[in-house]
Short mmCIF file of C-alpha atoms in Angstrom, two decimals:
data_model
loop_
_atom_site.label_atom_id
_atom_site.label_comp_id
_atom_site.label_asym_id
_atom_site.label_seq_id
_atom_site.Cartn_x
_atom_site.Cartn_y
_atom_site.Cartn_z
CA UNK T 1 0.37 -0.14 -29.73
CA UNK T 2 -0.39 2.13 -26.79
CA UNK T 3 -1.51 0.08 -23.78
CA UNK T 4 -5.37 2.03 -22.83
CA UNK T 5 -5.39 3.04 -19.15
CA UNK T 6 -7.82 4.60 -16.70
CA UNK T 7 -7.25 6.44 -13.88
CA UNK T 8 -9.13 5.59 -11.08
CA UNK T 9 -9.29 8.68 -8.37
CA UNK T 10 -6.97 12.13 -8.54
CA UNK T 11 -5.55 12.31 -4.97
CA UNK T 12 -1.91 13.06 -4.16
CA UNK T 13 -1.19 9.29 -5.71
CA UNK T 14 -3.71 9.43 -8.59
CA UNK T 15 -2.77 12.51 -9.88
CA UNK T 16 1.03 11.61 -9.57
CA UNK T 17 -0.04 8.89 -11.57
CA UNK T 18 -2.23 10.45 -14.11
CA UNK T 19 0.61 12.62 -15.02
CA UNK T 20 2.72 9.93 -15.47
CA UNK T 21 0.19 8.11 -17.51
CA UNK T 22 -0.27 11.43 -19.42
CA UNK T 23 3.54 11.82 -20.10
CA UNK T 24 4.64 8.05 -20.95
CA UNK T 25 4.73 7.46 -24.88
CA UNK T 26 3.77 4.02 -24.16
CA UNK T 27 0.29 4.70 -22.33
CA UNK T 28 -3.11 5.75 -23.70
CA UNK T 29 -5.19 7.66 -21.31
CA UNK T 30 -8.93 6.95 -22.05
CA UNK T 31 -11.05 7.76 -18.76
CA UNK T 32 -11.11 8.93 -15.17
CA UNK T 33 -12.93 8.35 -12.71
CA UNK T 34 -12.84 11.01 -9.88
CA UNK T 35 -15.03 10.77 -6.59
CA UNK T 36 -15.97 14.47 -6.03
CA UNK T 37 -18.75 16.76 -8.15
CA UNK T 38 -16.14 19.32 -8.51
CA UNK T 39 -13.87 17.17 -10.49
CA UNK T 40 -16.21 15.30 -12.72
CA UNK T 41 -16.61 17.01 -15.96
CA UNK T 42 -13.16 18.34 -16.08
CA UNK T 43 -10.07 17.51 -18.51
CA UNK T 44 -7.25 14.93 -17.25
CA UNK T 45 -4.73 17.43 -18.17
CA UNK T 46 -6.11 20.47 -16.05
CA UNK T 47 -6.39 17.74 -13.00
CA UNK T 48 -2.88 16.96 -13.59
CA UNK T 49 -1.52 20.24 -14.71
CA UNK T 50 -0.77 19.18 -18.06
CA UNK T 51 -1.97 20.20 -21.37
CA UNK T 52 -5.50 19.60 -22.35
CA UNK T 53 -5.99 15.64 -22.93
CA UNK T 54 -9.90 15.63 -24.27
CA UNK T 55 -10.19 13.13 -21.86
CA UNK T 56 -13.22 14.09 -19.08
CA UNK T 57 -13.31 13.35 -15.97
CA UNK T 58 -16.27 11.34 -14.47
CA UNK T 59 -18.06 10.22 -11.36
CA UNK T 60 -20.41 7.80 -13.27
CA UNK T 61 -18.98 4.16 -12.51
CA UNK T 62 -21.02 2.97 -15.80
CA UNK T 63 -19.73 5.32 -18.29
CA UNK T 64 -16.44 4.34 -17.27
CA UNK T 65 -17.12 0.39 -16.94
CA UNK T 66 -18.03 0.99 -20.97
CA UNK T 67 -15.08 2.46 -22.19
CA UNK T 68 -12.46 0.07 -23.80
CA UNK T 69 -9.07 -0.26 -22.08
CA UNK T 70 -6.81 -2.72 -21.19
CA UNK T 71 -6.01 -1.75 -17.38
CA UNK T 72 -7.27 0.45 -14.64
CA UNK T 73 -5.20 2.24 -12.18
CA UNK T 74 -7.08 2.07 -8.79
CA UNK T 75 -5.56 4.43 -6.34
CA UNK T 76 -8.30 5.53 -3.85
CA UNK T 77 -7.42 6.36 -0.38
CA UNK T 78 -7.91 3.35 1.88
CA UNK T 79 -11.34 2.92 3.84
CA UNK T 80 -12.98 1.50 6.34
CA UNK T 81 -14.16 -1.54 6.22
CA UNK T 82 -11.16 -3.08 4.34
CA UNK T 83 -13.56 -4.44 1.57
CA UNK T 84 -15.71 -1.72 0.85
CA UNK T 85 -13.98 -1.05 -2.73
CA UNK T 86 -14.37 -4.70 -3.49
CA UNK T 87 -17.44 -4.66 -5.39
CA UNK T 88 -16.14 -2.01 -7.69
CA UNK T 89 -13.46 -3.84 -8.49
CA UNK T 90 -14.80 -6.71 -8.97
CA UNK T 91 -17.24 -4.68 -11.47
CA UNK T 92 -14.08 -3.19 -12.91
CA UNK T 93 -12.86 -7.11 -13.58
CA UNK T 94 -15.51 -8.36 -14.79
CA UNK T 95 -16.19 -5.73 -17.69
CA UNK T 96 -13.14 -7.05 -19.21
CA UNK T 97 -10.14 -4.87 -17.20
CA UNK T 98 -7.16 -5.59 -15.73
CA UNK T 99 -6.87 -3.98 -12.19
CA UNK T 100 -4.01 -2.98 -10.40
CA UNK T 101 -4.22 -1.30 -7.52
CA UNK T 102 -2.66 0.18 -4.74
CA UNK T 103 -5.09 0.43 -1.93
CA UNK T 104 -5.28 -3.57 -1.28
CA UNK T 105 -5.33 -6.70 -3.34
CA UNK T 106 -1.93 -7.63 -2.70
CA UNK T 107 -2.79 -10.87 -2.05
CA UNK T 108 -6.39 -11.89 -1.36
CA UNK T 109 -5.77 -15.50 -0.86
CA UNK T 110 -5.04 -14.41 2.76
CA UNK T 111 -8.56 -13.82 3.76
CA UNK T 112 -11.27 -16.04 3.63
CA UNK T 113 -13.19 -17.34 0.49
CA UNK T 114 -16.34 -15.22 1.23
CA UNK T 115 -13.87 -12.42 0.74
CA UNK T 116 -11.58 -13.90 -2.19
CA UNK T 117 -13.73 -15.72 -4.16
CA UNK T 118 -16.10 -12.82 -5.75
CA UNK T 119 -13.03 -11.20 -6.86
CA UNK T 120 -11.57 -14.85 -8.36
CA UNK T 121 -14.85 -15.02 -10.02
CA UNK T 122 -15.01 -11.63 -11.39
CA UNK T 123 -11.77 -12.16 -12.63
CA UNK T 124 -12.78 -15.66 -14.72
CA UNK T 125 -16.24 -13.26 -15.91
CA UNK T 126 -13.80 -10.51 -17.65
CA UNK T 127 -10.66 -12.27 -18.55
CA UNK T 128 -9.08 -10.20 -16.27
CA UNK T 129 -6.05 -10.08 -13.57
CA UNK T 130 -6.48 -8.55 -10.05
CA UNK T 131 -2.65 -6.99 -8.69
CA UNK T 132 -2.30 -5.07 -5.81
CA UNK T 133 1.03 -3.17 -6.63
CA UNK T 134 3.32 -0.52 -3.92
CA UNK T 135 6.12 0.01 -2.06
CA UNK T 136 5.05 -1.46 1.19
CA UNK T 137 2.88 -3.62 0.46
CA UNK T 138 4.61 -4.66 -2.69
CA UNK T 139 7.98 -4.47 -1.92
CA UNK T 140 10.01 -4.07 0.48
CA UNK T 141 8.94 -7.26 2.09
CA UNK T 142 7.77 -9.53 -0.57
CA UNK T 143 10.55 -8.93 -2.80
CA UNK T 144 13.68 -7.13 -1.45
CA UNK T 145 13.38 -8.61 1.96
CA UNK T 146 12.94 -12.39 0.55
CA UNK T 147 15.76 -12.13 -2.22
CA UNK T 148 18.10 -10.86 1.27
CA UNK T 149 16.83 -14.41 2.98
CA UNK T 150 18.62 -16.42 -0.08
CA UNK T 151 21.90 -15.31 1.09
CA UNK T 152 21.28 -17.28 4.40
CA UNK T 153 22.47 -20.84 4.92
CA UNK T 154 19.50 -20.92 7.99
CA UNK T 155 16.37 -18.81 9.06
CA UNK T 156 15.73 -17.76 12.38
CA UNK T 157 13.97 -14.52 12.15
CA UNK T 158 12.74 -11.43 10.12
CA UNK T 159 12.50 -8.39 11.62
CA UNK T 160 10.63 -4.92 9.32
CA UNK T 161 10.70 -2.12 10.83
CA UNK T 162 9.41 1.13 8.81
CA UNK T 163 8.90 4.85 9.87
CA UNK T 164 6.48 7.03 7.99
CA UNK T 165 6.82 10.90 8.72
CA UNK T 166 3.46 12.38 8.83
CA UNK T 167 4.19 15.75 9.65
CA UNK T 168 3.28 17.34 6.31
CA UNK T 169 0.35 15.60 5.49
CA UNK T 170 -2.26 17.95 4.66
CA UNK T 171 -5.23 15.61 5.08
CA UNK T 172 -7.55 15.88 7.92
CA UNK T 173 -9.11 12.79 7.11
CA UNK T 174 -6.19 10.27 6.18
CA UNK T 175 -4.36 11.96 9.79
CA UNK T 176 -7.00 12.28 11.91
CA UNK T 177 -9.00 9.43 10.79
CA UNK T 178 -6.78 6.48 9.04
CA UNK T 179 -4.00 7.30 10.71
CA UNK T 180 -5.96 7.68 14.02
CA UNK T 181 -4.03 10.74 15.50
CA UNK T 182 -6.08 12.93 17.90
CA UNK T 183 -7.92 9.74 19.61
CA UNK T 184 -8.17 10.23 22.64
CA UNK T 185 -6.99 6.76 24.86
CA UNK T 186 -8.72 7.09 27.90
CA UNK T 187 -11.64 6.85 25.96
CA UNK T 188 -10.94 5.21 22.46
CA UNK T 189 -8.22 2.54 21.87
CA UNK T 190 -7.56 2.47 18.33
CA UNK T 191 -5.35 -0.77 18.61
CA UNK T 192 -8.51 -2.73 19.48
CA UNK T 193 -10.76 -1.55 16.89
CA UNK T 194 -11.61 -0.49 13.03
CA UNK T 195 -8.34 1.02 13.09
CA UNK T 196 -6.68 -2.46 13.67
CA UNK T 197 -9.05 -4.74 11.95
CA UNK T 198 -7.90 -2.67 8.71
CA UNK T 199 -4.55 -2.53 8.65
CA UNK T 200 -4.34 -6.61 10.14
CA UNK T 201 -6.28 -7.16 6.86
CA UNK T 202 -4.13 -4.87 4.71
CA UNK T 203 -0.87 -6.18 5.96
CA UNK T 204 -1.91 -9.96 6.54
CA UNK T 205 -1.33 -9.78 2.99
CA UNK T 206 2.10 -9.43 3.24
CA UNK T 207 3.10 -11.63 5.53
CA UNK T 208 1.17 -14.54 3.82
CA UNK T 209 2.71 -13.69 0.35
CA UNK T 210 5.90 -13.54 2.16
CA UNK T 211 6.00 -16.64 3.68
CA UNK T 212 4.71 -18.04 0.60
CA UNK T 213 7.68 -16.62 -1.27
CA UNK T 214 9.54 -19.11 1.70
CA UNK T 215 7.58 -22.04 0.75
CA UNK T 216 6.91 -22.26 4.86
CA UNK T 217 2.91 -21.23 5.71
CA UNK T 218 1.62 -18.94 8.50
CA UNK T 219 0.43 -20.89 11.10
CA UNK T 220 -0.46 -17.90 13.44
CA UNK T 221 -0.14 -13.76 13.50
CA UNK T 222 -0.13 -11.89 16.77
CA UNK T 223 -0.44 -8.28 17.11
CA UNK T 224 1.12 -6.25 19.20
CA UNK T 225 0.29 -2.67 18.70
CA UNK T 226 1.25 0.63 20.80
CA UNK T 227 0.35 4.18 20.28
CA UNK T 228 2.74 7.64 21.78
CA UNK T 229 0.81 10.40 23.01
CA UNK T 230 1.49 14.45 22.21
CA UNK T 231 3.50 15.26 24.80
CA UNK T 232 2.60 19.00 23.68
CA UNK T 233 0.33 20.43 21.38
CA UNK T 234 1.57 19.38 18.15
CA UNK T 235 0.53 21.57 14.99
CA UNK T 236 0.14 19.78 11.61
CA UNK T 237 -1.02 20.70 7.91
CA UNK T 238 -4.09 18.70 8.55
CA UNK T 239 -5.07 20.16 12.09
CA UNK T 240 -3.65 20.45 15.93
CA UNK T 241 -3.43 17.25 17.56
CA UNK T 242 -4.15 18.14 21.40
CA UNK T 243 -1.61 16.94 23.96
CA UNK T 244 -1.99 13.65 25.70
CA UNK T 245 -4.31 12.30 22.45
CA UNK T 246 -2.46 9.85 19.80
CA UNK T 247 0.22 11.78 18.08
CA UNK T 248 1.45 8.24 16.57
CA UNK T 249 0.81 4.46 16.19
CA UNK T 250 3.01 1.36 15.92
CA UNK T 251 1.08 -1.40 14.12
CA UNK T 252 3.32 -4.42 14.77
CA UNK T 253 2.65 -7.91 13.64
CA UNK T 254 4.37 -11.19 13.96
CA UNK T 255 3.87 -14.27 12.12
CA UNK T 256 4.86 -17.72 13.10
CA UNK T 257 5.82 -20.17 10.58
CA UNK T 258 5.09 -23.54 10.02
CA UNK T 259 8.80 -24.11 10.16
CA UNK T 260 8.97 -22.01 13.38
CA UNK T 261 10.10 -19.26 11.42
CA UNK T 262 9.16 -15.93 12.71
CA UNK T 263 8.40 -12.43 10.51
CA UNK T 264 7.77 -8.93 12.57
CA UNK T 265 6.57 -6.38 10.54
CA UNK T 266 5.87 -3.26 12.11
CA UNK T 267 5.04 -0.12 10.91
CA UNK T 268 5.16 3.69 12.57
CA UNK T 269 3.32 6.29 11.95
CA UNK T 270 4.49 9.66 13.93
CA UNK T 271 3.28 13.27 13.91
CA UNK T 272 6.79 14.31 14.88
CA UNK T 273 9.52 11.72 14.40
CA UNK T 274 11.79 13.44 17.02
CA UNK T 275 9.44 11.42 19.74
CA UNK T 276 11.46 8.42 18.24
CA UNK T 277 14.97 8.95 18.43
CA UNK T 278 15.22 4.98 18.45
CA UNK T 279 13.82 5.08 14.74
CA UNK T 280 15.05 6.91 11.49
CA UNK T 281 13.14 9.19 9.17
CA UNK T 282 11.39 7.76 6.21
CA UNK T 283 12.98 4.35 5.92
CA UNK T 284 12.99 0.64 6.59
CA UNK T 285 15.23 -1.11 8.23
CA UNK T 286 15.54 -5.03 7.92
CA UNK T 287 17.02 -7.13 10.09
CA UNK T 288 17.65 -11.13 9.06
CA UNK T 289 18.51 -13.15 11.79
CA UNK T 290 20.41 -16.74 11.06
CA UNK T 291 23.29 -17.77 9.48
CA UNK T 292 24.68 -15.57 8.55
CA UNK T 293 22.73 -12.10 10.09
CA UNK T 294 21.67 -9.65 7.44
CA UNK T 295 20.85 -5.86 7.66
CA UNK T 296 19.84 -3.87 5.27
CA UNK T 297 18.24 0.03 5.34
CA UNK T 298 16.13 1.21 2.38
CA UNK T 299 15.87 5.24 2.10
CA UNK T 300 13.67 6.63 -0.39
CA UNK T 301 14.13 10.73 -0.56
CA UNK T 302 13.65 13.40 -2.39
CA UNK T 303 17.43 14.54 -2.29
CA UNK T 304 15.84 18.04 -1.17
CA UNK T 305 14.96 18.96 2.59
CA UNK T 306 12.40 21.26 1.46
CA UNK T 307 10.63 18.36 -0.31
CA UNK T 308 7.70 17.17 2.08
CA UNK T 309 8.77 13.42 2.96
CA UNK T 310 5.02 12.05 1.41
CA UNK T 311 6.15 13.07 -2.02
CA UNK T 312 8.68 10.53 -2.46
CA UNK T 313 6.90 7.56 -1.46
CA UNK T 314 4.58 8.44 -3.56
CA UNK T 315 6.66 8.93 -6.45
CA UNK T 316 7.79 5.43 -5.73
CA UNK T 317 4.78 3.63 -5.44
CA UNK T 318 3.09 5.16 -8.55
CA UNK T 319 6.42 4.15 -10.42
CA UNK T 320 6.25 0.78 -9.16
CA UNK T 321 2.85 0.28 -10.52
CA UNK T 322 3.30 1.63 -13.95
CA UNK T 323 6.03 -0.42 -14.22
CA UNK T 324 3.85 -3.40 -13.47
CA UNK T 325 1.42 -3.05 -16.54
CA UNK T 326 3.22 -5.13 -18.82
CA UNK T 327 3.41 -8.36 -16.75
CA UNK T 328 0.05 -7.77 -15.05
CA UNK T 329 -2.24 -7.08 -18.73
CA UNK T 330 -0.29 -10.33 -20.03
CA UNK T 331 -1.06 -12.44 -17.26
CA UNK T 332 -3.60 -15.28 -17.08
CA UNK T 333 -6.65 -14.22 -15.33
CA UNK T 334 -6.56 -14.24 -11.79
CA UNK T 335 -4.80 -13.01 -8.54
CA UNK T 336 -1.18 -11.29 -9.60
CA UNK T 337 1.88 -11.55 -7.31
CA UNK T 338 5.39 -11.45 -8.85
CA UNK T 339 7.06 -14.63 -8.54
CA UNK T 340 9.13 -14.84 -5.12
CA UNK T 341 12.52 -14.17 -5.48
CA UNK T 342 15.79 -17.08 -5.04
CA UNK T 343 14.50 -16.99 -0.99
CA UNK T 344 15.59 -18.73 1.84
CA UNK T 345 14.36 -22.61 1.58
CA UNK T 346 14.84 -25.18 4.22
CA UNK T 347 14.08 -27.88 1.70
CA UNK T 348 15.53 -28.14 -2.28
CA UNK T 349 12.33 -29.70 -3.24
#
């Protein structure tokens, strides 16, 4: 039997995924939910340039909390604050569906119980698992990075490093405002603000699942965040980004251990990646200090230079979270996370 899906939002990652949703022989696509006028009251299929589905379209969060289905897919860009979609999902949950989501949710547990505990409880209400599913978050860190750590006899240090090329994204609101390019920093510093308070929540996540995937809790997570200015006007898809305003940002956190331990992850964002000659294009590099030192560099491409970098990750992450519907709409209720992979463990026990 057909596992019934919705499709939450139809940007570049929701309609990636509703045409893989549309195409897959073991997926049922009953609803969508779509966040502009303009969409609502369309068919899936003309959204996703497929073939008439019969399914419509909809920007009414009750007709779609009444339809029957067994998962939603909840890919809406990112906002500000980092909780603002949490009472929809927690709707979502309690009507009885299984959420998995790649905007957040990775692993709530990392915040505080004013913040995790209306999702736990929608989740007891509807029967229903919460998993936040992706690349990064998802992983590179929580699960390719901690199966590298079990090939260590000790643990000193992790080091994450990942580069994200935004020079073909068309959006003036995810470059200009999430990304925070075009801020000016004599007069707004983005590493001390919204900006930061969002992505320390979003990628908290990960370094608590990881080190819970180590058996070794955070005791502490300094930032240490630096933006590059334009050096020249630089002229993007989404807009002009004026010289000597942000033309990228380096969110960098590291987490201390209760072993003493240490995880960096850090994260850049660039307009032009040529300002970094020190970093690659479009990857992650690892490095595992201890005994012995690992390094390992994860490329994910198109195979085609003509391809726009985005489109790959997105490919992946959509990929990564259809694949996750099985073990995520059999699981008990509650928070998802895939169990940790054979990891680095100072103690058998």
């Amino acid at each position: 039997m057909a596992v019934r899906v919705i499709q939450w939002a139809t940007g570049a990652m929701g309609r990636t995924s509703l045409r893989r949703i549309i195409d897959h022989p073991d997926l049922k696509l009953v609803g969508v939910y779509v966040y502009s006028a303009d969409k609502a009251g369309r068919d899936a299929g003309d959204l996703a340039k497929r073939p008439a589905t019969g399914v419509i379209a909809t920007d009414d969060i009750e007709a779609i909390l009444a339809l029957d289905a067994d998962v939603v897919m909840h890919m809406p860009r990112i906002t500000l604050p980092y909780d603002a979609m949490n009472a929809d999902v927690a709707r979502l949950l309690a009507s009885g569906k299984n959420v998995i989501s790649t905007a957040g949710f990775h692993y709530p547990p990392a915040h505080a119980a004013h913040y995790a505990a209306p999702l736990a409880a929608a989740c007891v209400a509807g029967d229903s698992t919460l998993a936040g599913l992706g690349v990064n978050p998802g992983t590179i860190v929580e699960r390719l990075t901690l199966a590298a750590t079990g090939l260590c006899a000790d643990l000193a240090h992790v080091d994450i490093r990942e580069t994200v090329d935004a020079s073909s994204m068309a959006s003036k609101e995810f470059v200009f405002g999430l990304m925070g390019f075009g801020a000016d920093p004599a007069t707004d510093d983005i590493t001390d603000g919204p900006l930061a308070a969002l992505y320390t929540a979003l990628f908290s996540e990960v370094l608590h699942l990881a080190a819970a995937g180590l058996d070794d809790p955070v005791v502490g997570i300094a930032p240490r965040h630096e933006i590059t200015a334009a050096p020249r006007d630089i002229n993007l898809p989404a807009g002009i980004i004026p010289e000597g305003t942000v033309a990228a940002t380096r969110w960098r956190w590291t987490a201390t251990l209760a072993s003493g331990i240490s995880l960096t992850l850090s994260i850049l964002w660039t307009a032009d990646p040529a300002l970094h000659p020190e970093d690659g294009r479009g990857h992650w590099t690892i490095d595992i200090t201890g005994r012995p030192n690992i390094r390992l560099t994860v490329a994910i491409d198109e195979g085609d230079p003509a391809a726009a970098p985005a489109r790959a990750l997105t490919d992946a992450t959509v990929a990564v979270a259809i694949a996750g519907i099985p073990a995520v709409v059999a699981a008990p209720p509650g928070f998802f996370a895939y169990p940790a992979p054979p990891a680095f463990r100072r103690r058998l026990g």
